[in-house]
Coordinates of C-alpha atoms and ligand atoms in Angstrom, one line a residue:
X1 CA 0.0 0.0 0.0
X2 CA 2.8 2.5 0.7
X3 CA 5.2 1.6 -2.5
X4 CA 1.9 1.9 -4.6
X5 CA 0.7 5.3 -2.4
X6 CA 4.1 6.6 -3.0
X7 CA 4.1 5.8 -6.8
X8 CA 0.5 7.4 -7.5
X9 CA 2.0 10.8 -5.9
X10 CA 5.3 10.8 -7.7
X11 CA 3.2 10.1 -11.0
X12 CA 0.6 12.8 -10.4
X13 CA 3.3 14.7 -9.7
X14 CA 5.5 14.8 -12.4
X15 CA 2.5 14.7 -14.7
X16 CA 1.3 18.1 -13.2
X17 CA 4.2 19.4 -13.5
X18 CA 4.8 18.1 -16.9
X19 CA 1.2 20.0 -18.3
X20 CA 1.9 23.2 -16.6
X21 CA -0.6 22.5 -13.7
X22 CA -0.2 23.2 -9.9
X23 CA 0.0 20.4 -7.2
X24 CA -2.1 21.0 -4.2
X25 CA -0.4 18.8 -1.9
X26 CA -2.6 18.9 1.2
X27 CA -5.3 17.2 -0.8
X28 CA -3.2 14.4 -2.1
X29 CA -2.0 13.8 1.2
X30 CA -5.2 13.3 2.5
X31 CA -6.1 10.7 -0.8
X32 CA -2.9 9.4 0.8
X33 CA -3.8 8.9 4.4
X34 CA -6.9 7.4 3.8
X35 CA -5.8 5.0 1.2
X36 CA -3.6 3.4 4.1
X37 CA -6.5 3.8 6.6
X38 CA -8.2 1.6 4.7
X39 CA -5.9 -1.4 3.8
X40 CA -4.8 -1.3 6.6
X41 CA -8.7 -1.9 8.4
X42 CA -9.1 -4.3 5.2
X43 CA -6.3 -6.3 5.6
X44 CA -7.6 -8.5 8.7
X45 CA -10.5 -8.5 7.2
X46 CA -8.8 -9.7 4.0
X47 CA -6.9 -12.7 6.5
X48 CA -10.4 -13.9 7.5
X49 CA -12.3 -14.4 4.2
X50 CA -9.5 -16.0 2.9
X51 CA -9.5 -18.5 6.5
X52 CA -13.2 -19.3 5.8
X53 CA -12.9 -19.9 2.2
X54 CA -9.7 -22.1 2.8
X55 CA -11.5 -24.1 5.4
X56 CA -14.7 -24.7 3.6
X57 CA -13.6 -25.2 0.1
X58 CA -9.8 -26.3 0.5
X59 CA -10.1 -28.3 4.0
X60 CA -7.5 -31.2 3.2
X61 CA -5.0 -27.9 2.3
X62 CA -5.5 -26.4 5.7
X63 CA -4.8 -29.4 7.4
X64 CA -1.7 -30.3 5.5
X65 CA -0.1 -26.8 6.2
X66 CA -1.4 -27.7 10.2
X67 CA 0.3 -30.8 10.1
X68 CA 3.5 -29.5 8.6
X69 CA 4.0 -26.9 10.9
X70 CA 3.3 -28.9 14.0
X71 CA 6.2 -31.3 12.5
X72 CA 8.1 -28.9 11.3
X73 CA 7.9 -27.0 14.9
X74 CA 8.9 -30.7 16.6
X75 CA 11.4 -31.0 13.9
X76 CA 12.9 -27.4 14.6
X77 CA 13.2 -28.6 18.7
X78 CA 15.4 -31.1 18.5
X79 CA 18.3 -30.7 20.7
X80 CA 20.6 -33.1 18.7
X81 CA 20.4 -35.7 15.3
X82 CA 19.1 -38.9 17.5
X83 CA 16.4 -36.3 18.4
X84 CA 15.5 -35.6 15.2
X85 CA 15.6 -38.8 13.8
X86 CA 13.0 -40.1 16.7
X87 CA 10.6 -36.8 16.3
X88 CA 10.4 -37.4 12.0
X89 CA 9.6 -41.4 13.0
X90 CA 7.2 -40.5 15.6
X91 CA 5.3 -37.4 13.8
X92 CA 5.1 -39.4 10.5
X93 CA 3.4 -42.3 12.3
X94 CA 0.8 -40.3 13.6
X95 CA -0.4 -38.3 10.0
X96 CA 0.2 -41.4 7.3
X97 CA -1.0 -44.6 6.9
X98 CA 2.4 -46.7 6.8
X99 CA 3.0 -49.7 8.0
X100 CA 6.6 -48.9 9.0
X101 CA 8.9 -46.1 8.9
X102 CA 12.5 -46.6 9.9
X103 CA 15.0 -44.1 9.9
X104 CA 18.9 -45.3 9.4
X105 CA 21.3 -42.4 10.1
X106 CA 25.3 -43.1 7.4
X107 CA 28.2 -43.9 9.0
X108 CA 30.5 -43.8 6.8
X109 CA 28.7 -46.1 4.2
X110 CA 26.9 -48.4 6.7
X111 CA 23.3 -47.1 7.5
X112 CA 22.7 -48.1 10.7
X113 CA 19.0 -48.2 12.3
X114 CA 18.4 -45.0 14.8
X115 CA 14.6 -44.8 15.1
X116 CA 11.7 -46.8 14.4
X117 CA 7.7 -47.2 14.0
X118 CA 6.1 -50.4 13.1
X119 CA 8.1 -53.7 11.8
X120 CA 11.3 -52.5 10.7
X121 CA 12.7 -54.0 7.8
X122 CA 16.6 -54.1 8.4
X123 CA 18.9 -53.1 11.4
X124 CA 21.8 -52.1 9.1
X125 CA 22.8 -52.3 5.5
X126 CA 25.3 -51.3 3.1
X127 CA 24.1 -49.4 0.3
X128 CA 25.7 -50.1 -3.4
X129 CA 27.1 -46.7 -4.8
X130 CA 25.2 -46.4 -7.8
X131 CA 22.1 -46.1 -5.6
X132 CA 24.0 -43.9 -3.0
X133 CA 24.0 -41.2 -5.5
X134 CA 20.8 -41.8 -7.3
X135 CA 19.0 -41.0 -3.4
X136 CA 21.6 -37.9 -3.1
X137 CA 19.7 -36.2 -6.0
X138 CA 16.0 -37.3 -5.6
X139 CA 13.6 -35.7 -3.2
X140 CA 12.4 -39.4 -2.7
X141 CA 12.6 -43.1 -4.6
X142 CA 9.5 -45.1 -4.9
X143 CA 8.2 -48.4 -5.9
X144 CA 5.9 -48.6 -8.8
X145 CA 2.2 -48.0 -8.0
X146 CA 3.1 -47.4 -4.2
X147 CA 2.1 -43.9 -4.7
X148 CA -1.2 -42.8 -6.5
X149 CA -1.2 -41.2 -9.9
X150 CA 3.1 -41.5 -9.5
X151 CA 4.8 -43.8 -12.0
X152 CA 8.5 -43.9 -12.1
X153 CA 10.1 -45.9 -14.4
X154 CA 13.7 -44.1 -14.9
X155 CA 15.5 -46.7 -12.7
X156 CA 14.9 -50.2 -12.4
X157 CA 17.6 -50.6 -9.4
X158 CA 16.0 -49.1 -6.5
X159 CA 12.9 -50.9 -7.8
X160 CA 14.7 -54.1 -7.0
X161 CA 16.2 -53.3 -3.8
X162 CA 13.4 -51.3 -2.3
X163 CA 11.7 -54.9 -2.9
X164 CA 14.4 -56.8 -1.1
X165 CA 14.5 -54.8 1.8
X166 CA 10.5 -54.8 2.2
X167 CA 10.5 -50.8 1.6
X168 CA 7.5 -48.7 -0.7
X169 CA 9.7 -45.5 -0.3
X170 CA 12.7 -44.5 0.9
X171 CA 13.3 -41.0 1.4
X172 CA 16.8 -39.2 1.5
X173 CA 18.2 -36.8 3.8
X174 CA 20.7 -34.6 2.2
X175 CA 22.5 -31.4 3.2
X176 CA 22.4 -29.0 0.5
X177 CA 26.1 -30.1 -0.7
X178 CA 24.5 -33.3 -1.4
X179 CA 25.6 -35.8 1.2
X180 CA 23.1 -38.4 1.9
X181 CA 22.8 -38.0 6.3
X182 CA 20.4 -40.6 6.5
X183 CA 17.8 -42.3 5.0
X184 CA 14.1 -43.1 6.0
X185 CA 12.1 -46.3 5.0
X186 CA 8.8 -46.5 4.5
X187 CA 6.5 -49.5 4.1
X188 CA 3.0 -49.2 2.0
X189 CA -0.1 -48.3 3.7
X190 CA -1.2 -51.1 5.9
X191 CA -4.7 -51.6 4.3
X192 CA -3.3 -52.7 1.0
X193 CA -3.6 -49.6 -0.6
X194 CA -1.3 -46.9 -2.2
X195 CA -0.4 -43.3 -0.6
X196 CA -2.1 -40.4 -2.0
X197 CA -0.6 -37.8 -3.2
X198 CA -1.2 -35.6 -0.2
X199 CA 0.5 -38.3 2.2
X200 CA 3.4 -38.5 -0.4
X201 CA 4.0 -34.8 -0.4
X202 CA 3.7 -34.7 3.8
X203 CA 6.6 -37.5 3.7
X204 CA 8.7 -35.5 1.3
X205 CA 8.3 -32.3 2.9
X206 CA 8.9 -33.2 6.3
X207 CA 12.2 -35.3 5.3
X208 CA 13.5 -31.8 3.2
X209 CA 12.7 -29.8 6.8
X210 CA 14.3 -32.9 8.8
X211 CA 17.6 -32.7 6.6
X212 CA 18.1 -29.3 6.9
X213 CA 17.7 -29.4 11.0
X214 CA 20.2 -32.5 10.8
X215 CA 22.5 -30.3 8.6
X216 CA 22.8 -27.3 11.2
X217 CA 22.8 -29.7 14.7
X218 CA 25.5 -32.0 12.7
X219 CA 27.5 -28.2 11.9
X220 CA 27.0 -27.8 15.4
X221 CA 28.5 -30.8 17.0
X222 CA 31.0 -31.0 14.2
X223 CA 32.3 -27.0 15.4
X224 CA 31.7 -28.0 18.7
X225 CA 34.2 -31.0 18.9
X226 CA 36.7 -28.9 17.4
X227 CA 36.4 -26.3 19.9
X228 CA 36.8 -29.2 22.3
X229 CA 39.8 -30.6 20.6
X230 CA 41.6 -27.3 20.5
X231 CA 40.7 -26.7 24.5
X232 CA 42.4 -30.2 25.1
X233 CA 45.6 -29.5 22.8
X234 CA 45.9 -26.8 24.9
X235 CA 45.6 -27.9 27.8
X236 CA 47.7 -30.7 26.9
X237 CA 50.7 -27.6 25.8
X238 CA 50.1 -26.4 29.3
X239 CA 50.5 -29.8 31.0
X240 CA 53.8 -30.6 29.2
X241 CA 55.2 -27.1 29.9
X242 CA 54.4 -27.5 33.8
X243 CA 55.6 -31.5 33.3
X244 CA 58.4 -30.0 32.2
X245 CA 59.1 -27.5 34.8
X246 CA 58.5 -29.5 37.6
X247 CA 60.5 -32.7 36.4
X248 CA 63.6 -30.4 36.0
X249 CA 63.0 -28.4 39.1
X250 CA 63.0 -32.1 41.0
X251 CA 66.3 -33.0 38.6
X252 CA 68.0 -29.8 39.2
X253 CA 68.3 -30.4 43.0
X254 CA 69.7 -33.5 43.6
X255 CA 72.5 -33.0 40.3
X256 CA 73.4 -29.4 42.3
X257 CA 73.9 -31.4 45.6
X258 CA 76.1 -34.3 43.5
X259 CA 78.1 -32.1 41.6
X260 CA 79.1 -29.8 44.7
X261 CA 80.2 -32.7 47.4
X262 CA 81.7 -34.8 44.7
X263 CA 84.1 -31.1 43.4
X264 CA 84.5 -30.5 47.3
X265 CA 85.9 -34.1 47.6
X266 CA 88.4 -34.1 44.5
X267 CA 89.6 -30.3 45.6
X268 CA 90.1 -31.1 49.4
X269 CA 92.1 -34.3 49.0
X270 CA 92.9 -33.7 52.6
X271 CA 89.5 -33.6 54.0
X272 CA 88.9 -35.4 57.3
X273 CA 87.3 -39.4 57.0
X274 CA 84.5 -38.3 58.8
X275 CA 83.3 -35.4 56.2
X276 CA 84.5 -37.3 53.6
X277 CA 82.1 -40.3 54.5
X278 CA 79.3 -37.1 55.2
X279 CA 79.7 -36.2 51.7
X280 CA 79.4 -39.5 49.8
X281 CA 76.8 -40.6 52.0
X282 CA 75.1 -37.3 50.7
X283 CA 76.2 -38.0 47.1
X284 CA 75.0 -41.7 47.5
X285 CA 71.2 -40.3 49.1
X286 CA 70.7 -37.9 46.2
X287 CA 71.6 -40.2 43.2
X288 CA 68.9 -42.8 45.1
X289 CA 66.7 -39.6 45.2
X290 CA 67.1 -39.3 41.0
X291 CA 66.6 -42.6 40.4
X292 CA 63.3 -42.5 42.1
X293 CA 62.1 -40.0 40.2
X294 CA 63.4 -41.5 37.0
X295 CA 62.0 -44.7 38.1
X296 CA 58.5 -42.8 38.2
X297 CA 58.6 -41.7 35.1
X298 CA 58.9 -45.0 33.4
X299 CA 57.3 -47.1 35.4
X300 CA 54.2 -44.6 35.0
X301 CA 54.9 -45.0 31.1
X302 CA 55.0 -48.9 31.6
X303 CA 51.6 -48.4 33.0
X304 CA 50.3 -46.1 30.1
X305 CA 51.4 -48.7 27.8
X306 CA 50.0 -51.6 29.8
X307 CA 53.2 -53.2 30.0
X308 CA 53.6 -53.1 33.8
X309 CA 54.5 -56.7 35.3
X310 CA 53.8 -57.6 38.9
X311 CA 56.0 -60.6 40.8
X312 CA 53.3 -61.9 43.2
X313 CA 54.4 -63.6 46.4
X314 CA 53.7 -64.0 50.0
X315 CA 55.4 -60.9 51.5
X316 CA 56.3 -59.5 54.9
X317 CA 54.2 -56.2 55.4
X318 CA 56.2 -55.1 58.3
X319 CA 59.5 -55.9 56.3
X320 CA 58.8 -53.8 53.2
X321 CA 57.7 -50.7 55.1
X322 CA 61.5 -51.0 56.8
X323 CA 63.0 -51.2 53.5
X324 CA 60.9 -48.2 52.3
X325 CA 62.1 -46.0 55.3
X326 CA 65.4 -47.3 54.8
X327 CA 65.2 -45.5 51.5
X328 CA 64.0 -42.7 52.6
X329 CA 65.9 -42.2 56.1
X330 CA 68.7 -39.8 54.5
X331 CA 66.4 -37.6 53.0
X332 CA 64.0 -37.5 56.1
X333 CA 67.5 -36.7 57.8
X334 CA 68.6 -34.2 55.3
X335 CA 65.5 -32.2 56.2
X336 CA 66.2 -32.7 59.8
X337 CA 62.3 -33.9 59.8
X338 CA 61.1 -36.9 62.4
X339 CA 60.2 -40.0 60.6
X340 CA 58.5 -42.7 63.4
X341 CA 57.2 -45.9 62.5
X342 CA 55.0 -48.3 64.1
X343 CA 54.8 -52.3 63.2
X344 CA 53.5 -54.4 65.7
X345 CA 55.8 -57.7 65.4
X346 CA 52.8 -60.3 64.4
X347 CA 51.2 -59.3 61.0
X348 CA 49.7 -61.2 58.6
X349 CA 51.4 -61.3 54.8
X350 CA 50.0 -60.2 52.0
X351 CA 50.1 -61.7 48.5
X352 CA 52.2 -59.0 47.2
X353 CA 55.1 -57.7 45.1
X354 CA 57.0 -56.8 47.3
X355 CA 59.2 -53.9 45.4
X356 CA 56.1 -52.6 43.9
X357 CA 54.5 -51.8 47.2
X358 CA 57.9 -50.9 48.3
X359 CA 57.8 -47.9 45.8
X360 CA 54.3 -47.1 46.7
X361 CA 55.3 -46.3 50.7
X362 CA 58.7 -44.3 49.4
X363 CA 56.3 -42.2 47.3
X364 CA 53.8 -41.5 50.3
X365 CA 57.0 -40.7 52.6
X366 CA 58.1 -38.6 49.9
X367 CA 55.0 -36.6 49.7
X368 CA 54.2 -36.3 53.5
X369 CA 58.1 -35.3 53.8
X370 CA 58.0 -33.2 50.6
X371 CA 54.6 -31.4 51.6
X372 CA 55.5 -30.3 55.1
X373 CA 57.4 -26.8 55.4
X374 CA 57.1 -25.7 58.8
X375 CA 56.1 -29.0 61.2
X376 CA 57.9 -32.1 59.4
X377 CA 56.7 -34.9 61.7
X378 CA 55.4 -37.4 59.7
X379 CA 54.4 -41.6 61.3
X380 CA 53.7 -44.7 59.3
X381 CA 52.0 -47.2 60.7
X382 CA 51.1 -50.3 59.7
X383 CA 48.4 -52.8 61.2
X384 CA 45.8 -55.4 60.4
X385 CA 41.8 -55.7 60.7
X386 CA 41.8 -59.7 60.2
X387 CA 41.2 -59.5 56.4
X388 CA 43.5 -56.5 55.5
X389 CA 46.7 -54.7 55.9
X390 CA 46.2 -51.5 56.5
X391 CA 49.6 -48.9 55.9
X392 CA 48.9 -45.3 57.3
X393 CA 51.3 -42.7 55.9
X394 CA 50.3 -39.5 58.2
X395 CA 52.1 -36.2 57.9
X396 CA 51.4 -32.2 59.5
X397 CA 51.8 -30.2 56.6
X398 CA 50.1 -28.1 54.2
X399 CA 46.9 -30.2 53.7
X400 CA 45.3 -30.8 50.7
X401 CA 42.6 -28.0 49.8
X402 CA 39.3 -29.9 49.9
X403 CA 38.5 -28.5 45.9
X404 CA 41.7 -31.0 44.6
X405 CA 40.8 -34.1 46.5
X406 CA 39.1 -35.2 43.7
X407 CA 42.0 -34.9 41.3
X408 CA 44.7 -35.6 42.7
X409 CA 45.2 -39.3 41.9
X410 CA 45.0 -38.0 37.8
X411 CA 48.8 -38.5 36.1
X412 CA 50.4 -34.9 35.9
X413 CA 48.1 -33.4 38.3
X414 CA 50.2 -31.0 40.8
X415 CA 47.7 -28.5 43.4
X416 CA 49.4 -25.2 41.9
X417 CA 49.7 -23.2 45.2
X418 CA 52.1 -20.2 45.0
X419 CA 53.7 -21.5 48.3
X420 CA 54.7 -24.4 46.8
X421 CA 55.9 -23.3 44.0
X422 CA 59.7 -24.5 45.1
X423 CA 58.5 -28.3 45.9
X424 CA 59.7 -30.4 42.4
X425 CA 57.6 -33.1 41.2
X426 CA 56.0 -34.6 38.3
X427 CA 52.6 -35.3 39.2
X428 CA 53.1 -38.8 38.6
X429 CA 53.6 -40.2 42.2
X430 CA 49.6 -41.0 43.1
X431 CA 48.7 -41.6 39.7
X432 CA 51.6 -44.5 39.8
X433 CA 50.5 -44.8 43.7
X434 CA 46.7 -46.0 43.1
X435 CA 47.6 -48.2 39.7
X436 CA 50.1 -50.0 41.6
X437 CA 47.1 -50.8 44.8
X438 CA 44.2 -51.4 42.5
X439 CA 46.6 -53.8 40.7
X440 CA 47.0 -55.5 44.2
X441 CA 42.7 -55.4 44.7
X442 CA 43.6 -52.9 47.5
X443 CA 42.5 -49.4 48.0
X444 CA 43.8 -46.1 48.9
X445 CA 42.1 -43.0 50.7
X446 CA 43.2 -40.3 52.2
X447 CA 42.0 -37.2 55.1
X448 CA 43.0 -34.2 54.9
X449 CA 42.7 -30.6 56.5
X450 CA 44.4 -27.5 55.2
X451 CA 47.1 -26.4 57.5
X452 CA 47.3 -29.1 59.6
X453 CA 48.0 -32.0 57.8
X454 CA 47.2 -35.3 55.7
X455 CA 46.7 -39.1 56.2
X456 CA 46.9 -41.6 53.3
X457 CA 46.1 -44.9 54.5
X458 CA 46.4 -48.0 51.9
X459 CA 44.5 -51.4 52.6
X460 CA 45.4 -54.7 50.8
X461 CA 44.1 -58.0 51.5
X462 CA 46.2 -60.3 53.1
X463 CA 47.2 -63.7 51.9
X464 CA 44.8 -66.1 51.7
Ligands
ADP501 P1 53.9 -34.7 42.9 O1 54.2 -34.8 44.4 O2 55.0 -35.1 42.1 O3 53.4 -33.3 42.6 P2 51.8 -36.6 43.3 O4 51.0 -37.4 42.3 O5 52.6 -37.4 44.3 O6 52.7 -35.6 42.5 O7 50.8 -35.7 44.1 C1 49.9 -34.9 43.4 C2 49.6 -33.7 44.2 O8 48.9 -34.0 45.5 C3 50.8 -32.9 44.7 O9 51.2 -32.0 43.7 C4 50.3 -32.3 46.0 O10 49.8 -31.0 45.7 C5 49.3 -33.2 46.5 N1 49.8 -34.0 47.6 C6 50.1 -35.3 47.6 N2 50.5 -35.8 48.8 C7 50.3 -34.7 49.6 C8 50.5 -34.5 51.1 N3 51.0 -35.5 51.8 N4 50.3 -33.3 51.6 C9 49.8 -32.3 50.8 N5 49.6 -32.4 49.5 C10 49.9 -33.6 48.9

């Protein structure tokens, strides 16, 4: 109504104009005014005959456009492509007369079943090429006669597969590059008879709207996984650089220590036997101490690779736990921190290896040691229930804030607190910790307070 308004006085205009005459524009502007006053008021009007005249004369019309839009609006909610595979099955159920409809989703080649009404035909097929593209450029393939007044007769191979498989129609659904997403099959009306043309048009148009919601949440996922991948690749960067940090912080120490006593020794040649035993006894506790580290590393990569082996055997709880603080008594020394232990004489053995659970105490005594700055008192005890051999590794340090319990026991996990910024380490030490106990059908948990201190307390069955 405006572009038409705005025509008529641009014509009148210029025509006016053009004879010589004079515009009196107040009085065109008023034609104006109330030529929109009235479409406007007739437009509704306009809305209703045309409802009423739709509905009486045109009935099956209205309620096709109904039924579209309610599918398409069901169609348009799904959340993700299983979702819109089960909404298309369910909605075309209700408005045709099929006897089945099955919709297979492509997986690289193999359609595989994803949602179902009636007595599906096929759980998964392979679909020969030729066909593959014939469906990637049709709207829909059907059998002869299956739909009213619709003859095809360009391709004689869908007509024989569509037979094999049981099917009247199948109906593609392609992105607009082409590729076939899925495919829906449809059996003939269960009375016998053939689809109208109506039903045909329904299956065809809700397939179209169903391919192009498939397209965007497929886009979707597709960008969405990326995103993800990136996040972990970068995460993964930031992992290996604080890997990397830590492991040579942890190195760094124990070489400075070895370098300096072993120069002091080949300088002095006249040092006193006392020191000189001091210093290789120092030399000798800090090689141990890189080993153990190194030893983390690759046993942790033995486990990554599943290539860890365990040498079973009835062992002596109380004489592994010696052997651990054994290993650990010159660094526990070193730090001038109290190391007691507690093993009452009598225990029960467990069916155990024995280095393996050897490593897993030294790591525990390394933490509680490595973990305490100002109070370094840290106890291991180790007793029995009857069934189980319980080995409690309790320390008074730092704590564990209560957010990181959870993660703690993943590889390359370190809490990153500011104060402990100096303590080396590869993350690696729980992680190795609970592999090595689970592999023993034991189990590891720990308390924990900020401030004042931790427990981790290891159970394993004893032998039978
Ligand atoms: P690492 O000690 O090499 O960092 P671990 O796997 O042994 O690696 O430990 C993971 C994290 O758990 C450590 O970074 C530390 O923050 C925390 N943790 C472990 N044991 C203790 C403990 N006894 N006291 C406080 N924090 C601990």
């Amino acid at each position: 109504s405006f572009l038409i308004a705005t025509t008529y006085i641009v014509t009148v205009m210029l025509t006016t104009s053009l004879i010589g005459g004079s515009v009196i524009f107040e009085e065109y502007l008023f034609i104006v005014i109330v030529t929109l006053l009235v479409a406007a008021a007739f437009n509704p009007l306009r809305n209703r005959i045309q409802k009423v005249v739709d509905e009486a004369i045109f009935s099956a019309r209205v309620n096709f456009r109904d039924i579209l839009r309610s599918l398409s609006d069901r169609l348009r909610a799904a959340l993700s492509p299983d979702e819109v595979f089960r909404n298309l099955v369910d909605g075309l159920s209700l408005h045709t007369e099929a006897s089945f409809i099955t919709a297979f989703v492509n997986t690289r080649g193999t359609f595989r079943r994803t949602a179902s009404w009636g007595d599906s035909p096929a759980k998964e097929f392979f679909l020969p090429n030729s066909l593959l593209t014939g469906l990637a450029n049709v709207k829909a393939l059907a059998r002869n006669n299956a739909v009213a007044g619709r003859r095809n007769d360009e391709s004689f191979e869908h007509e024989e597969w569509l037979g094999r498989i049981g099917a009247d129609l199948v109906l593609p659904l392609r992105t607009e590059a082409k590729e076939v997403l899925g495919i829906v099959l449809v059996g003939g009306p269960s009375s016998g008879q053939r689809f109208d043309e109506d039903e045909f048009e329904l299956l065809v148009e809700v397939c179209s709207i169903a391919s192009e919601v498939l397209e965007r949440l497929i886009l979707q996922e597709r960008i969405f996984l990326e995103n993800e991948e990136k996040r972990r690749l970068e995460e993964l960067g930031q992992l290996k650089t604080f890997f990397v940090s830590s492991v040579s912080h942890e190195l760094r120490m124990p070489l400075t220590s070895i370098r300096m006593f072993a120069e002091t020794l080949r300088r002095h040649q006249t040092i006193g036997k006392k020191k000189q035993r001091e210093y290789l006894e120092i030399i000798e506790g800090e090689s141990e101490r890189l080993a153990r580290l190194i030893e983390n590393v690759l046993d942790f990569s033995k486990v990554e690779r599943g290539v860890k082996e365990y040498n079973f055997a009835d062992t002596k709880p109380g004489i592994v736990a010696q052997k651990a603080v054994k290993a650990m008594s010159y660094q526990f020394e070193n730090a001038h921190a109290k190391l007691r232990v507690s093993t009452p004489r009598r225990l029960p053995r467990i069916h155990a290896d024995a280095d393996a659970i050897e490593e897993v105490l030294i790591n525990l005594l390394s933490n509680a040691l490595k973990y305490s700055t100002t109070t370094k008192d840290v106890s291991l005890k180790v007793r029995s229930n009857g069934s189980q051999v319980l080995f409690e590794v309790k320390d008074k340090g730092v704590g564990i804030p209560e957010s990181e319990h959870g993660k703690i026991f993943e590889a390359f996990y370190r809490v990153r607190d500011g104060q402990l910024a100096q303590v080396g380490g590869a993350g690696l030490g729980l992680a190795l910790v609970k592999h090595i106990v689970e592999a023993h059908s034991g189990t590891i948990s720990f308390t924990s307070t900020v401030g004042k201190g931790s427990t981790f307390t290891i159970s394993l069955p004893v032998s039978k």
